[in-house]
CSV table of C-alpha atoms in Angstrom, one decimal:
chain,number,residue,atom,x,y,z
H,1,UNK,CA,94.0,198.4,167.8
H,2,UNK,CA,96.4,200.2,169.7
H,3,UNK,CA,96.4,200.9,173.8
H,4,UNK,CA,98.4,204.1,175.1
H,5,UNK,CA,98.4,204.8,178.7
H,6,UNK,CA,98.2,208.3,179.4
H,7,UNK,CA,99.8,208.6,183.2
H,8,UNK,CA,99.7,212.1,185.6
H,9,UNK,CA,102.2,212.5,187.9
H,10,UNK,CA,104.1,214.8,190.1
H,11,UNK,CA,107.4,215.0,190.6
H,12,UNK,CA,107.9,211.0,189.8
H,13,UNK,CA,111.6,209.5,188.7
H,14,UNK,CA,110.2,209.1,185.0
H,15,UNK,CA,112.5,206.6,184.1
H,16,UNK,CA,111.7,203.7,186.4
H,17,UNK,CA,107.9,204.9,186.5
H,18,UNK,CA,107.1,202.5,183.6
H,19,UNK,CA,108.4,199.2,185.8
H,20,UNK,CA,106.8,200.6,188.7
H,21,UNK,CA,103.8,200.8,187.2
H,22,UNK,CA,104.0,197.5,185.3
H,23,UNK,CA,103.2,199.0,182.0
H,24,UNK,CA,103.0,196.7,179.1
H,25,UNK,CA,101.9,199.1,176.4
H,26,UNK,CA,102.8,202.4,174.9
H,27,UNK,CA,102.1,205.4,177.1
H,28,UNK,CA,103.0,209.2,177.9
H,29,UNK,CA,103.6,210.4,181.1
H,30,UNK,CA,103.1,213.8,181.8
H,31,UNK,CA,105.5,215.0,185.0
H,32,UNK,CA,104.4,217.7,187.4
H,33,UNK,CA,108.0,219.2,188.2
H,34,UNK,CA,109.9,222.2,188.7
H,35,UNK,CA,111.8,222.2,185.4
H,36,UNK,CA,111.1,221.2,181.7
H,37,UNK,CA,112.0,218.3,179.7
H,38,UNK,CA,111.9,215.3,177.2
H,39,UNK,CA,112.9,212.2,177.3
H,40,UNK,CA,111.5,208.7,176.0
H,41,UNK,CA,112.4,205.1,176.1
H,42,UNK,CA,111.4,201.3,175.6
H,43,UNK,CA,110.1,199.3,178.1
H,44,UNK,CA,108.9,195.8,177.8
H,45,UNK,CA,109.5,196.9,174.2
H,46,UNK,CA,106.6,199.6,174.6
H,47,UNK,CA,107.5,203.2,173.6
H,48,UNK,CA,107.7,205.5,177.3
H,49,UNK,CA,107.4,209.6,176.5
H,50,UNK,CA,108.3,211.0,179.3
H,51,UNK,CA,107.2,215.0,179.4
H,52,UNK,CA,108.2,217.3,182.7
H,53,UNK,CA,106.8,220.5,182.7
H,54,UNK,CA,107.0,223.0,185.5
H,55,UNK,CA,103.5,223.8,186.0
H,56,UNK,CA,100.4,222.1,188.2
H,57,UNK,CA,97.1,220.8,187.9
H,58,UNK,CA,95.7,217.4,187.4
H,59,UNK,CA,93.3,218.7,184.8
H,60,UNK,CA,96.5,220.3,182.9
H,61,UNK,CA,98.2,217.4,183.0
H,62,UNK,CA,95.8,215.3,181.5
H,63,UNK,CA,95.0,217.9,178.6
H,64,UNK,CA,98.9,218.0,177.9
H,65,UNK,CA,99.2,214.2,177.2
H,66,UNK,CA,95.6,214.1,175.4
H,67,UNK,CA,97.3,216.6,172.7
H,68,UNK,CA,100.4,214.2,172.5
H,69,UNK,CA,98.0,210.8,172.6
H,70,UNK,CA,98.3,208.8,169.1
H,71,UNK,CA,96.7,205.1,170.4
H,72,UNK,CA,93.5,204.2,169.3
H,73,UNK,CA,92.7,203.4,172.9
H,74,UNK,CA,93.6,206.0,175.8
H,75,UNK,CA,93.5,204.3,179.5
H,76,UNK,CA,93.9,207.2,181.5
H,77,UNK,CA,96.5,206.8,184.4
H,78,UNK,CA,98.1,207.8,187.8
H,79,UNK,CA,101.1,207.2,189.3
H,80,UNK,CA,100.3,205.2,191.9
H,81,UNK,CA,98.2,203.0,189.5
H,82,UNK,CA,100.1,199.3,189.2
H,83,UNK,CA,98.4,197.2,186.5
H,84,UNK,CA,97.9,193.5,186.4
H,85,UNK,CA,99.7,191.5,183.9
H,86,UNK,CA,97.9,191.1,180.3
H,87,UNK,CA,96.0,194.6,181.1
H,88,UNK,CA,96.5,195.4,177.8
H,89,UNK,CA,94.9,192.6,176.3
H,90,UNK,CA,91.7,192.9,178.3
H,91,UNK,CA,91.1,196.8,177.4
H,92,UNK,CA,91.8,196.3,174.2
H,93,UNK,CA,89.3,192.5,174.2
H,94,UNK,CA,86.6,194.6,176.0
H,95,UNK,CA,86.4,197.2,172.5
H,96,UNK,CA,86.4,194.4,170.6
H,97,UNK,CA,83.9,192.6,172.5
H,98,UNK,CA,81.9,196.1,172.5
H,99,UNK,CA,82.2,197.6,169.2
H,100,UNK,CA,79.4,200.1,169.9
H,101,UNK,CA,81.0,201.8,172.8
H,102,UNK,CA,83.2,204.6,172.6
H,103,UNK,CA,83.9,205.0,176.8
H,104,UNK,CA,84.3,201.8,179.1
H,105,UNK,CA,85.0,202.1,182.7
H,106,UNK,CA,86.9,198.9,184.0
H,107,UNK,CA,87.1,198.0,187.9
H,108,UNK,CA,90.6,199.1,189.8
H,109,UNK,CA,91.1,197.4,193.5
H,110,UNK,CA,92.0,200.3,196.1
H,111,UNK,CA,91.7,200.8,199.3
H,112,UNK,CA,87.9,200.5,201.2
H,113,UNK,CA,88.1,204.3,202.3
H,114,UNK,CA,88.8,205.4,198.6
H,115,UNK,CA,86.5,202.8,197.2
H,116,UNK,CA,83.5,204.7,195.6
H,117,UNK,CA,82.1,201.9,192.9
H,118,UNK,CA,83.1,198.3,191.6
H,119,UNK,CA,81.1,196.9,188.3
H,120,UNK,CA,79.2,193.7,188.8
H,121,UNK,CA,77.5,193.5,185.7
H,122,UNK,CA,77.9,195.4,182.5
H,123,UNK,CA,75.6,198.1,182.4
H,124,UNK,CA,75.1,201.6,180.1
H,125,UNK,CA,76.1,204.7,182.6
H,126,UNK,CA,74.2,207.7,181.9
H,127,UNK,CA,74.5,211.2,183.5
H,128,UNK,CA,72.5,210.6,186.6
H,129,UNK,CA,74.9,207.4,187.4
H,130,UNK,CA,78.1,208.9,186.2
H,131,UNK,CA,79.4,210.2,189.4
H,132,UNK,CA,81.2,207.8,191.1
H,133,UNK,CA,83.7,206.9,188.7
H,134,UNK,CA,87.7,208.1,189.1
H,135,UNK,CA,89.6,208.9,185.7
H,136,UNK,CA,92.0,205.7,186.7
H,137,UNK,CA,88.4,203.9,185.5
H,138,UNK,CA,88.7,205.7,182.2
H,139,UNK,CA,89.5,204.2,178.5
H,140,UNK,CA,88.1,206.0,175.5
H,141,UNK,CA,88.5,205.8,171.8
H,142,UNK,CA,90.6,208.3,170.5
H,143,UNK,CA,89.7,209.5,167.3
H,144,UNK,CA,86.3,210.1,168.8
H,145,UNK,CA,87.6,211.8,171.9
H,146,UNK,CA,89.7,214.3,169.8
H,147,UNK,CA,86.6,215.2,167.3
H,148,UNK,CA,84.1,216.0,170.5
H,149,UNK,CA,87.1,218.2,171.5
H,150,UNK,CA,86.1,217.3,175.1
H,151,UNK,CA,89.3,218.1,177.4
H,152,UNK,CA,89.4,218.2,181.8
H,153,UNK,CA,88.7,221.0,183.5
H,154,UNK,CA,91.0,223.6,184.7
H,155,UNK,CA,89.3,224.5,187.9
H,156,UNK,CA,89.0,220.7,189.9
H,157,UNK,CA,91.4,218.4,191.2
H,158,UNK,CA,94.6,218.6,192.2
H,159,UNK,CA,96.9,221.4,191.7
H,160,UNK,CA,93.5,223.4,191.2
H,161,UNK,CA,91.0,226.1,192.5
H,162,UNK,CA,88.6,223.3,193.4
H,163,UNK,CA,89.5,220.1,195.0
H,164,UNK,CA,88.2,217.2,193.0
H,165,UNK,CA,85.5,216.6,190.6
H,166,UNK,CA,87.1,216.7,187.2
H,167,UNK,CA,87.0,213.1,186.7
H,168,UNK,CA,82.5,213.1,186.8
H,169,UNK,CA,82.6,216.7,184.5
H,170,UNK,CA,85.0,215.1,182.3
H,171,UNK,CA,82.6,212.2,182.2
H,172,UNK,CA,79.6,213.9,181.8
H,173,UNK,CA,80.5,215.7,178.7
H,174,UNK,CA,81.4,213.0,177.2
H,175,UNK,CA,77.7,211.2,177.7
H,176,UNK,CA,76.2,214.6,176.9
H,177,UNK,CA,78.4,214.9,173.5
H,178,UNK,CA,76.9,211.4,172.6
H,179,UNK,CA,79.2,209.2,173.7
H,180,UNK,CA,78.1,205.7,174.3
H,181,UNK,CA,79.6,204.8,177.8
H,182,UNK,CA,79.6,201.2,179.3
H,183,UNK,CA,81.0,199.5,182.6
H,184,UNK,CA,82.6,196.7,182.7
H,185,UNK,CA,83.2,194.4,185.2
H,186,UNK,CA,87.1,193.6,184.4
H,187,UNK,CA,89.8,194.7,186.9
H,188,UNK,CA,93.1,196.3,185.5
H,189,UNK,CA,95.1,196.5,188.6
H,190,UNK,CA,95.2,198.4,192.2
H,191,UNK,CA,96.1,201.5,193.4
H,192,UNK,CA,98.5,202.0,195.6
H,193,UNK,CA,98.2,203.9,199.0
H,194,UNK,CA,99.2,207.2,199.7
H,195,UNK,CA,98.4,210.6,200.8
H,196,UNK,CA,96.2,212.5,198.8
H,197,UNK,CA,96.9,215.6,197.0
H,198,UNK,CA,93.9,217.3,197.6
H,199,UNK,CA,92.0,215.5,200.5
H,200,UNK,CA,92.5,217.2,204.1
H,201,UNK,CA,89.1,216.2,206.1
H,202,UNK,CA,85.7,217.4,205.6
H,203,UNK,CA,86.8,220.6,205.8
H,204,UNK,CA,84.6,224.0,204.8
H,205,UNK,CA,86.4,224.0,202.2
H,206,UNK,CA,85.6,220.2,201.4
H,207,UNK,CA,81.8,221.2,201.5
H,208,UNK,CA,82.2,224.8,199.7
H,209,UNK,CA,84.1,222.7,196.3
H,210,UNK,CA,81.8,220.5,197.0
H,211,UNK,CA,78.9,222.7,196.0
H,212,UNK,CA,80.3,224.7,193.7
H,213,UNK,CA,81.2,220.9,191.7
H,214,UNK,CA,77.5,220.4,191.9
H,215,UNK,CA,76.5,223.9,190.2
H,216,UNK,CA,78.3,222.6,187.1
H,217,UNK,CA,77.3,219.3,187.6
H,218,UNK,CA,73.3,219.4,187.7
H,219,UNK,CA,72.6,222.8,187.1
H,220,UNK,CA,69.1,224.0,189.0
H,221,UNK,CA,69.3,220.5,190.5
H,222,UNK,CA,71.7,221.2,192.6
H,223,UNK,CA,71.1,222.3,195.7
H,224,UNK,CA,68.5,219.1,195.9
H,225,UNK,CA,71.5,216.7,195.1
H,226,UNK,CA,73.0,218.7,197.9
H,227,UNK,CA,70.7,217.6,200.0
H,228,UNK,CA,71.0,214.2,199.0
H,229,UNK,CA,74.0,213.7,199.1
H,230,UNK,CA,74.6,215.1,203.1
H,231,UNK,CA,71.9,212.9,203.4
H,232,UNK,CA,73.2,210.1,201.7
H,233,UNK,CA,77.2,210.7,203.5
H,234,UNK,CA,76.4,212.9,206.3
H,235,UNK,CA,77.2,210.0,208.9
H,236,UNK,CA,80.9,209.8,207.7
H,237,UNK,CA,81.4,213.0,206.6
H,238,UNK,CA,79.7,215.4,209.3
H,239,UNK,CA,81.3,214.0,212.6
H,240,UNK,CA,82.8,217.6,213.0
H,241,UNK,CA,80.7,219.6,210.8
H,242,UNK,CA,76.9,219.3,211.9
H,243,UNK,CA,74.7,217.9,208.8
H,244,UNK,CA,72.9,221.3,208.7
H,245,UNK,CA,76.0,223.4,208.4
H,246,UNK,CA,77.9,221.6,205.8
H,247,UNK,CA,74.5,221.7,203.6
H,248,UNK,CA,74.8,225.6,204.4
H,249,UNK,CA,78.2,225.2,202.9
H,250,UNK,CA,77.6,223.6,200.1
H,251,UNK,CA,75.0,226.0,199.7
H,252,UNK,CA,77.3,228.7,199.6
H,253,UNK,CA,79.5,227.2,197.2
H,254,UNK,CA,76.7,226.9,194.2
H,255,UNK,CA,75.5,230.4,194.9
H,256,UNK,CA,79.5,231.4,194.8
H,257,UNK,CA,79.4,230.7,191.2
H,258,UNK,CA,75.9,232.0,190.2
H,259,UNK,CA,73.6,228.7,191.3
H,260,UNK,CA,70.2,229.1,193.4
C-alpha cells in the first residue's frame, strides 16, 4: 500500500513545508494564497505537489487535494502538524493489522488546551462518539473514500461561514455511508502551537456556530446535546457568557437554520 499525505495550509513557503513537516511519504499540499500555482518536488525521495490557489476555506482545501489524491491511504494534514519518524510505516502497519477497517483515527500530541481525545484502547467509533476527533486524526482508504463521494463541508472551519465543525460532519458521513471506523491508540506526531484561525473566545458567535453545527449534527436531538454539552463545558466556557445565555445562543443558532 501506498500513504499520501494530504496537507492544508495558508499562505505556507511550499517548498521547505515538506522538511518542516518531516514528511516521509508522498503528499499534496494545497496552499491558501493570493495567487495561483504549481509546483512539485522530491523529498526524502517522496513526490511533494505543491497547489496554491487564491481562494479560502479549510473545507475547500481539503476537497481540492481529495480530487488530486492517488494513495491508497490518505492521512489528512495541517501545517503545523510535525510527524514522528517511521509515521509512515505505522499507518500503513495499522491497515494491515486491521484489514476490515476503512477509517482509523491515530493519536497526535498537542497542546492540553486543544486536547479534546487520546485513544487508550482500540475501540469501533460510532456516531454518538465521533465528535471529538480533529481531521489531523484522520486516515482513510481511498478507493473507498472516492466511491461514497463523501467530501468536507463548505460552511465550517476556517476560511468559512461557520467556525469549526467540519472535521465531526466529515466524520459522521462517513460512519453513516458504512464506513467501518476504528481508533487506534498509535501517535503520529505533535502539533505545533499557534494561533487559531478561527478561535477568538467564547464569543456569541462561538455559541451561535456552535448550534447551528449541532442542527446538522443530531438533527431533532439537538437542542438536548445543547444542553449537554453547556452542561458538560459550561465551567470553561461560560466565565463571561452566563450558562443560560449561551444555551439561548446556541438555541438561536439551530433555529437559524430550520432546527426546533
Amino acid at each position: 500500500m501506498k500513504l499520501q499525505v494530504l496537507v492544508s495550509a495558508v499562505n505556507e513557503d511550499a517548498a521547505s513545508l515538506a522538511e518542516r513537516m518531516n514528511l516521509e511519504s508522498d503528499a499534496v499540499i494545497i496552499n491558501q494564497t493570493d495567487c495561483f500555482d504549481y509546483q512539485e518536488y522530491r523529498h526524502k525521495n517522496k513526490r511533494i505537489q505543491c497547489f496554491c490557489f487564491a481562494e479560502r476555506g479549510v473545507g475547500l482545501s481539503r476537497n481540492n487535494a481529495l480530487m488530486r489524491a492517488e494513495g491508497d491511504i490518505v492521512l489528512f494534514s495541517d501545517e503545523d502538524i510535525v510527524y514522528d519518524e517511521g509515521y509512515e510505516r505505522k499507518v500503513l502497519d495499522a491497515f494491515e493489522a486491521n484489514p476490515e477497517a476503512d477509517f482509523l483515527l491515530f493519536n497526535m500530541r498537542v497542546g492540553q488546551a486543544r486536547a479534546t481525545y487520546y485513544t487508550q484502547k482500540r475501540h469501533r467509533v460510532h456516531i454518538w462518539n465521533s465528535g471529538r476527533y480533529p481531521t489531523y486524526s484522520f486516515a482513510v482508504r481511498r478507493e473507498r473514500l472516492h466511491a461514497s463521494n463523501i467530501t468536507f463541508s463548505l460552511l465550517f472551519g476556517g476560511g468559512a461561514r461557520y467556525s469549526n465543525g467540519e472535521d465531526s460532519l466529515f466524520l459522521k458521513e462517513c460512519i453513516k455511508y458504512g464506513m467501518r471506523v476504528y481508533a487506534v491508540p498509535i501517535e503520529l506526531g505533535a502539533e505545533r502551537e499557534r494561533e487559531s484561525t478561527w478561535f477568538n473566545g467564547y464569543t456569541d458567535k462561538f455559541f451561535i456556530d456552535r448550534g447551528v453545527l449541532y442542527h446538522f449534527l443530531y438533527g431533532a436531538l439537538a437542542y438536548p446535546m445543547a444542553v449537554r454539552f453547556i452542561a458538560a463545558h459550561g465551567d470553561k466556557m461560560c466565565a463571561e457568557i452566563p450558562r443560560r445565555n449561551a444555551l439561548a445562543l446556541m438555541k438561536k443558532g439551530i433555529r437559524s437554520v430550520g432546527g426546533y
